[in-house]
PDB file of C-alpha atoms and ligand atoms in Angstrom:
ATOM      1  CA  MET A   1     -10.399  -7.442  15.687  1.00  0.00           C
ATOM      2  CA  GLU A   2      -8.177  -4.389  16.121  1.00  0.00           C
ATOM      3  CA  ARG A   3      -5.880  -2.584  13.712  1.00  0.00           C
ATOM      4  CA  SER A   4      -2.572  -0.953  14.570  1.00  0.00           C
ATOM      5  CA  LEU A   5      -0.933   1.591  12.298  1.00  0.00           C
ATOM      6  CA  ILE A   6       2.811   1.299  12.683  1.00  0.00           C
ATOM      7  CA  ILE A   7       5.329   3.730  11.214  1.00  0.00           C
ATOM      8  CA  LEU A   8       9.025   2.918  10.983  1.00  0.00           C
ATOM      9  CA  LYS A   9      10.173   6.522  11.196  1.00  0.00           C
ATOM     10  CA  PRO A  10      12.902   8.059   8.976  1.00  0.00           C
ATOM     11  CA  ASP A  11      15.660   7.212  11.492  1.00  0.00           C
ATOM     12  CA  ALA A  12      14.696   3.507  11.424  1.00  0.00           C
ATOM     13  CA  VAL A  13      14.861   3.504   7.612  1.00  0.00           C
ATOM     14  CA  GLN A  14      18.149   5.457   7.480  1.00  0.00           C
ATOM     15  CA  ARG A  15      19.757   3.180  10.055  1.00  0.00           C
ATOM     16  CA  GLY A  16      18.775   0.000   8.202  1.00  0.00           C
ATOM     17  CA  LEU A  17      16.552  -1.267  11.006  1.00  0.00           C
ATOM     18  CA  VAL A  18      13.494  -2.014   8.849  1.00  0.00           C
ATOM     19  CA  SER A  19      14.100  -5.757   8.529  1.00  0.00           C
ATOM     20  CA  ALA A  20      14.993  -6.162  12.209  1.00  0.00           C
ATOM     21  CA  ILE A  21      11.819  -4.388  13.378  1.00  0.00           C
ATOM     22  CA  LEU A  22       9.567  -5.977  10.768  1.00  0.00           C
ATOM     23  CA  GLY A  23      11.076  -9.347  11.702  1.00  0.00           C
ATOM     24  CA  ARG A  24      10.125  -8.878  15.343  1.00  0.00           C
ATOM     25  CA  LEU A  25       6.510  -8.191  14.366  1.00  0.00           C
ATOM     26  CA  GLU A  26       6.383 -11.211  12.041  1.00  0.00           C
ATOM     27  CA  GLN A  27       8.098 -13.559  14.485  1.00  0.00           C
ATOM     28  CA  ARG A  28       5.616 -12.607  17.170  1.00  0.00           C
ATOM     29  CA  GLY A  29       2.871 -13.994  14.937  1.00  0.00           C
ATOM     30  CA  LEU A  30       1.250 -10.668  14.089  1.00  0.00           C
ATOM     31  CA  GLN A  31      -0.483 -10.527  10.726  1.00  0.00           C
ATOM     32  CA  ILE A  32       0.718  -7.770   8.398  1.00  0.00           C
ATOM     33  CA  VAL A  33      -2.163  -6.677   6.176  1.00  0.00           C
ATOM     34  CA  GLY A  34      -0.618  -3.493   4.724  1.00  0.00           C
ATOM     35  CA  LEU A  35       2.977  -2.449   3.996  1.00  0.00           C
ATOM     36  CA  LYS A  36       4.649   0.316   1.973  1.00  0.00           C
ATOM     37  CA  LEU A  37       7.568   2.732   1.730  1.00  0.00           C
ATOM     38  CA  MET A  38       6.455   6.345   1.433  1.00  0.00           C
ATOM     39  CA  ARG A  39       7.318   9.940   2.164  1.00  0.00           C
ATOM     40  CA  VAL A  40       5.026  11.616   4.724  1.00  0.00           C
ATOM     41  CA  THR A  41       3.910  15.045   3.500  1.00  0.00           C
ATOM     42  CA  GLU A  42       3.544  17.929   5.930  1.00  0.00           C
ATOM     43  CA  ASP A  43      -0.265  17.779   5.556  1.00  0.00           C
ATOM     44  CA  LEU A  44      -0.340  14.077   6.396  1.00  0.00           C
ATOM     45  CA  ALA A  45       2.028  14.591   9.345  1.00  0.00           C
ATOM     46  CA  ARG A  46      -0.125  17.376  10.817  1.00  0.00           C
ATOM     47  CA  LYS A  47      -3.252  15.250  10.454  1.00  0.00           C
ATOM     48  CA  HIS A  48      -1.649  12.182  12.002  1.00  0.00           C
ATOM     49  CA  TYR A  49      -0.155  14.097  14.934  1.00  0.00           C
ATOM     50  CA  ALA A  50      -3.067  16.587  15.369  1.00  0.00           C
ATOM     51  CA  GLU A  51      -3.372  15.768  19.102  1.00  0.00           C
ATOM     52  CA  HIS A  52       0.144  17.213  19.641  1.00  0.00           C
ATOM     53  CA  ASP A  53      -0.443  20.500  17.785  1.00  0.00           C
ATOM     54  CA  GLY A  54       0.649  23.370  20.019  1.00  0.00           C
ATOM     55  CA  LYS A  55       3.083  21.357  22.124  1.00  0.00           C
ATOM     56  CA  PRO A  56       6.705  22.545  22.282  1.00  0.00           C
ATOM     57  CA  PHE A  57       8.010  19.539  20.333  1.00  0.00           C
ATOM     58  CA  PHE A  58       5.363  19.723  17.557  1.00  0.00           C
ATOM     59  CA  ALA A  59       7.439  21.584  14.936  1.00  0.00           C
ATOM     60  CA  GLY A  60      10.405  19.271  15.492  1.00  0.00           C
ATOM     61  CA  LEU A  61       8.132  16.233  15.313  1.00  0.00           C
ATOM     62  CA  ILE A  62       6.702  17.303  11.937  1.00  0.00           C
ATOM     63  CA  GLU A  63      10.221  17.991  10.624  1.00  0.00           C
ATOM     64  CA  TYR A  64      11.396  14.579  11.879  1.00  0.00           C
ATOM     65  CA  ILE A  65       8.568  12.472  10.439  1.00  0.00           C
ATOM     66  CA  THR A  66       8.751  14.242   7.044  1.00  0.00           C
ATOM     67  CA  SER A  67      12.569  14.158   6.843  1.00  0.00           C
ATOM     68  CA  GLY A  68      12.895  10.960   4.781  1.00  0.00           C
ATOM     69  CA  PRO A  69      11.023   7.884   3.624  1.00  0.00           C
ATOM     70  CA  VAL A  70       9.147   5.835   6.212  1.00  0.00           C
ATOM     71  CA  VAL A  71       7.730   2.327   6.164  1.00  0.00           C
ATOM     72  CA  VAL A  72       4.072   2.147   7.126  1.00  0.00           C
ATOM     73  CA  ILE A  73       2.626  -1.118   8.309  1.00  0.00           C
ATOM     74  CA  ASN A  74      -0.901  -2.190   9.106  1.00  0.00           C
ATOM     75  CA  VAL A  75      -1.358  -5.054  11.519  1.00  0.00           C
ATOM     76  CA  LYS A  76      -4.737  -6.627  12.207  1.00  0.00           C
ATOM     77  CA  GLY A  77      -5.795  -9.062  14.913  1.00  0.00           C
ATOM     78  CA  LYS A  78      -6.886  -9.740  18.462  1.00  0.00           C
ATOM     79  CA  ASN A  79      -5.406  -7.260  21.010  1.00  0.00           C
ATOM     80  CA  VAL A  80      -2.876  -5.896  18.515  1.00  0.00           C
ATOM     81  CA  ILE A  81      -2.938  -2.381  19.998  1.00  0.00           C
ATOM     82  CA  GLU A  82      -1.631  -3.412  23.409  1.00  0.00           C
ATOM     83  CA  THR A  83       0.627  -6.112  21.983  1.00  0.00           C
ATOM     84  CA  VAL A  84       2.423  -3.736  19.622  1.00  0.00           C
ATOM     85  CA  ARG A  85       2.638  -0.842  22.121  1.00  0.00           C
ATOM     86  CA  THR A  86       4.279  -3.208  24.604  1.00  0.00           C
ATOM     87  CA  MET A  87       6.791  -4.335  21.963  1.00  0.00           C
ATOM     88  CA  VAL A  88       7.529  -0.678  21.074  1.00  0.00           C
ATOM     89  CA  GLY A  89       8.235   0.429  24.661  1.00  0.00           C
ATOM     90  CA  ALA A  90       8.078   3.803  26.413  1.00  0.00           C
ATOM     91  CA  THR A  91       8.055   6.991  24.317  1.00  0.00           C
ATOM     92  CA  ASN A  92      11.455   7.997  25.718  1.00  0.00           C
ATOM     93  CA  PRO A  93      13.989   5.290  24.786  1.00  0.00           C
ATOM     94  CA  VAL A  94      15.939   6.139  27.947  1.00  0.00           C
ATOM     95  CA  LYS A  95      12.955   4.793  29.902  1.00  0.00           C
ATOM     96  CA  ALA A  96      12.066   1.980  27.487  1.00  0.00           C
ATOM     97  CA  ALA A  97      12.755  -1.513  28.820  1.00  0.00           C
ATOM     98  CA  PRO A  98      15.480  -3.596  27.170  1.00  0.00           C
ATOM     99  CA  GLY A  99      13.797  -6.067  24.836  1.00  0.00           C
ATOM    100  CA  THR A 100      11.480  -3.383  23.486  1.00  0.00           C
ATOM    101  CA  ILE A 101      12.177  -1.823  20.094  1.00  0.00           C
ATOM    102  CA  ARG A 102      12.904   1.642  21.528  1.00  0.00           C
ATOM    103  CA  GLY A 103      14.784   0.110  24.464  1.00  0.00           C
ATOM    104  CA  ASP A 104      17.024  -1.905  22.162  1.00  0.00           C
ATOM    105  CA  TYR A 105      17.649   0.546  19.319  1.00  0.00           C
ATOM    106  CA  GLY A 106      16.965   4.091  20.543  1.00  0.00           C
ATOM    107  CA  LEU A 107      18.627   6.684  22.771  1.00  0.00           C
ATOM    108  CA  GLU A 108      16.532   9.868  22.492  1.00  0.00           C
ATOM    109  CA  ILE A 109      12.837  10.785  22.550  1.00  0.00           C
ATOM    110  CA  GLY A 110      13.160  12.849  19.363  1.00  0.00           C
ATOM    111  CA  ARG A 111      14.584   9.830  17.491  1.00  0.00           C
ATOM    112  CA  ASN A 112      12.491   6.997  18.871  1.00  0.00           C
ATOM    113  CA  LEU A 113      12.250   5.020  15.633  1.00  0.00           C
ATOM    114  CA  ILE A 114       8.661   3.862  15.578  1.00  0.00           C
ATOM    115  CA  HIS A 115       5.036   4.901  15.933  1.00  0.00           C
ATOM    116  CA  ALA A 116       2.212   2.577  16.949  1.00  0.00           C
ATOM    117  CA  SER A 117      -1.466   3.414  17.478  1.00  0.00           C
ATOM    118  CA  ASP A 118      -2.450   3.826  21.139  1.00  0.00           C
ATOM    119  CA  SER A 119      -6.125   2.719  21.041  1.00  0.00           C
ATOM    120  CA  PRO A 120      -8.474   0.779  18.750  1.00  0.00           C
ATOM    121  CA  GLU A 121     -10.054   4.117  17.725  1.00  0.00           C
ATOM    122  CA  SER A 122      -6.720   5.706  16.784  1.00  0.00           C
ATOM    123  CA  GLY A 123      -5.816   2.474  14.992  1.00  0.00           C
ATOM    124  CA  GLU A 124      -8.819   2.922  12.699  1.00  0.00           C
ATOM    125  CA  ARG A 125      -8.316   6.677  12.312  1.00  0.00           C
ATOM    126  CA  GLU A 126      -4.608   6.424  11.500  1.00  0.00           C
ATOM    127  CA  THR A 127      -5.068   3.468   9.133  1.00  0.00           C
ATOM    128  CA  ALA A 128      -7.516   5.548   7.083  1.00  0.00           C
ATOM    129  CA  ILE A 129      -4.950   8.388   6.887  1.00  0.00           C
ATOM    130  CA  PHE A 130      -2.139   6.203   5.548  1.00  0.00           C
ATOM    131  CA  PHE A 131      -3.792   3.435   3.540  1.00  0.00           C
ATOM    132  CA  ALA A 132      -6.349   3.341   0.742  1.00  0.00           C
ATOM    133  CA  ALA A 133      -8.876   0.494   1.031  1.00  0.00           C
ATOM    134  CA  ASN A 134      -7.285  -1.374  -1.905  1.00  0.00           C
ATOM    135  CA  GLU A 135      -3.884  -1.347  -0.148  1.00  0.00           C
ATOM    136  CA  LEU A 136      -5.216  -3.409   2.763  1.00  0.00           C
ATOM    137  CA  PHE A 137      -5.542  -7.163   2.508  1.00  0.00           C
ATOM    138  CA  THR A 138      -7.763  -9.795   4.037  1.00  0.00           C
ATOM    139  CA  VAL A 139      -5.932 -13.078   3.931  1.00  0.00           C
ATOM    140  CA  GLU A 140      -6.903 -16.298   5.694  1.00  0.00           C
ATOM    141  CA  ARG A 141      -3.958 -17.680   7.621  1.00  0.00           C
ATOM    142  CA  SER A 142      -4.084 -21.405   8.270  1.00  0.00           C
ATOM    143  CA  VAL A 143      -1.330 -20.908  10.871  1.00  0.00           C
ATOM    144  CA  ASP A 144      -3.696 -18.830  13.041  1.00  0.00           C
ATOM    145  CA  ARG A 145      -4.872 -21.925  14.899  1.00  0.00           C
ATOM    146  CA  TRP A 146      -1.282 -22.422  16.074  1.00  0.00           C
ATOM    147  CA  ILE A 147      -1.048 -18.803  17.253  1.00  0.00           C
ATOM    148  CA  TYR A 148      -4.515 -18.194  18.728  1.00  0.00           C
ATOM    149  CA  GLU A 149      -6.286 -20.664  20.985  1.00  0.00           C
TER     150      GLU A 149
HETATM  151  P1  IDP B   1       4.144   7.746  21.416  1.00  0.00           P
HETATM  152  O1  IDP B   1       4.822   7.780  20.077  1.00  0.00           O
HETATM  153  O2  IDP B   1       4.857   6.830  22.382  1.00  0.00           O
HETATM  154  O3  IDP B   1       2.674   7.458  21.338  1.00  0.00           O
HETATM  155  P2  IDP B   1       3.434  10.519  21.997  1.00  0.00           P
HETATM  156  O4  IDP B   1       3.397  11.114  23.359  1.00  0.00           O
HETATM  157  O5  IDP B   1       2.130  10.264  21.315  1.00  0.00           O
HETATM  158  O6  IDP B   1       4.332   9.187  22.076  1.00  0.00           O
HETATM  159  O7  IDP B   1       4.324  11.481  21.089  1.00  0.00           O
HETATM  160  C1  IDP B   1       4.366  11.318  19.691  1.00  0.00           C
HETATM  161  C2  IDP B   1       5.787  11.456  19.211  1.00  0.00           C
HETATM  162  O8  IDP B   1       6.224  12.801  19.437  1.00  0.00           O
HETATM  163  C3  IDP B   1       6.813  10.593  19.957  1.00  0.00           C
HETATM  164  O9  IDP B   1       6.882   9.270  19.472  1.00  0.00           O
HETATM  165  C4  IDP B   1       8.096  11.371  19.672  1.00  0.00           C
HETATM  166  O10 IDP B   1       8.554  11.118  18.335  1.00  0.00           O
HETATM  167  C5  IDP B   1       7.607  12.804  19.739  1.00  0.00           C
HETATM  168  N1  IDP B   1       7.782  13.389  21.071  1.00  0.00           N
HETATM  169  C6  IDP B   1       6.976  13.240  22.142  1.00  0.00           C
HETATM  170  N2  IDP B   1       7.437  13.923  23.205  1.00  0.00           N
HETATM  171  C7  IDP B   1       8.575  14.531  22.781  1.00  0.00           C
HETATM  172  C8  IDP B   1       9.523  15.397  23.418  1.00  0.00           C
HETATM  173  O11 IDP B   1       9.415  15.738  24.584  1.00  0.00           O
HETATM  174  N3  IDP B   1      10.566  15.827  22.641  1.00  0.00           N
HETATM  175  C9  IDP B   1      10.729  15.456  21.339  1.00  0.00           C
HETATM  176  N4  IDP B   1       9.857  14.650  20.715  1.00  0.00           N
HETATM  177  C10 IDP B   1       8.800  14.198  21.407  1.00  0.00           C
HETATM  178 MG1   MG B   2       1.069   8.607  20.603  1.00  0.00          MG
END
């Protein structure tokens, strides 16, 4: 079982795209086990994006992700990392395929709407940054047998 930490970035919230994006995840059959609206502090942003510290876009990235409320989502299940990354599309929306979230709603790399963990390890690491243990749920879904073979 993998976990993906998904962030609907401030532009997604401002543009009223939360329900559309959340709906895509739900309709796919993914199980949402954590969900909240929050403001990312600078400390949290630096921790989350530590791998990009020192890059030319880092300061702008921190400003962007802390600029307004975000929706953070935790999804748990088989192969969720690859599944969600494929739904999200390429980092640069110009290159993201139509049908992906960035390819359908975004136009610029600095306003690409959504974050999703890129490996099972980062899924665990990022989940621990954004969610307390009591904010994550374990719920049996009887529908799972109609989604997973
Ligand atoms: P990812 O979000 O597709 O995993 P990363 O390379 O991990 O992409 O970059 C993290 C975030 O940093 C991107 O989603 C985007 O918001 C921002 N970013 C990456 N490269 C650039 C850039 O060249 N200019 C502006 N922002 C960038
Ligand atoms: Mg990344």
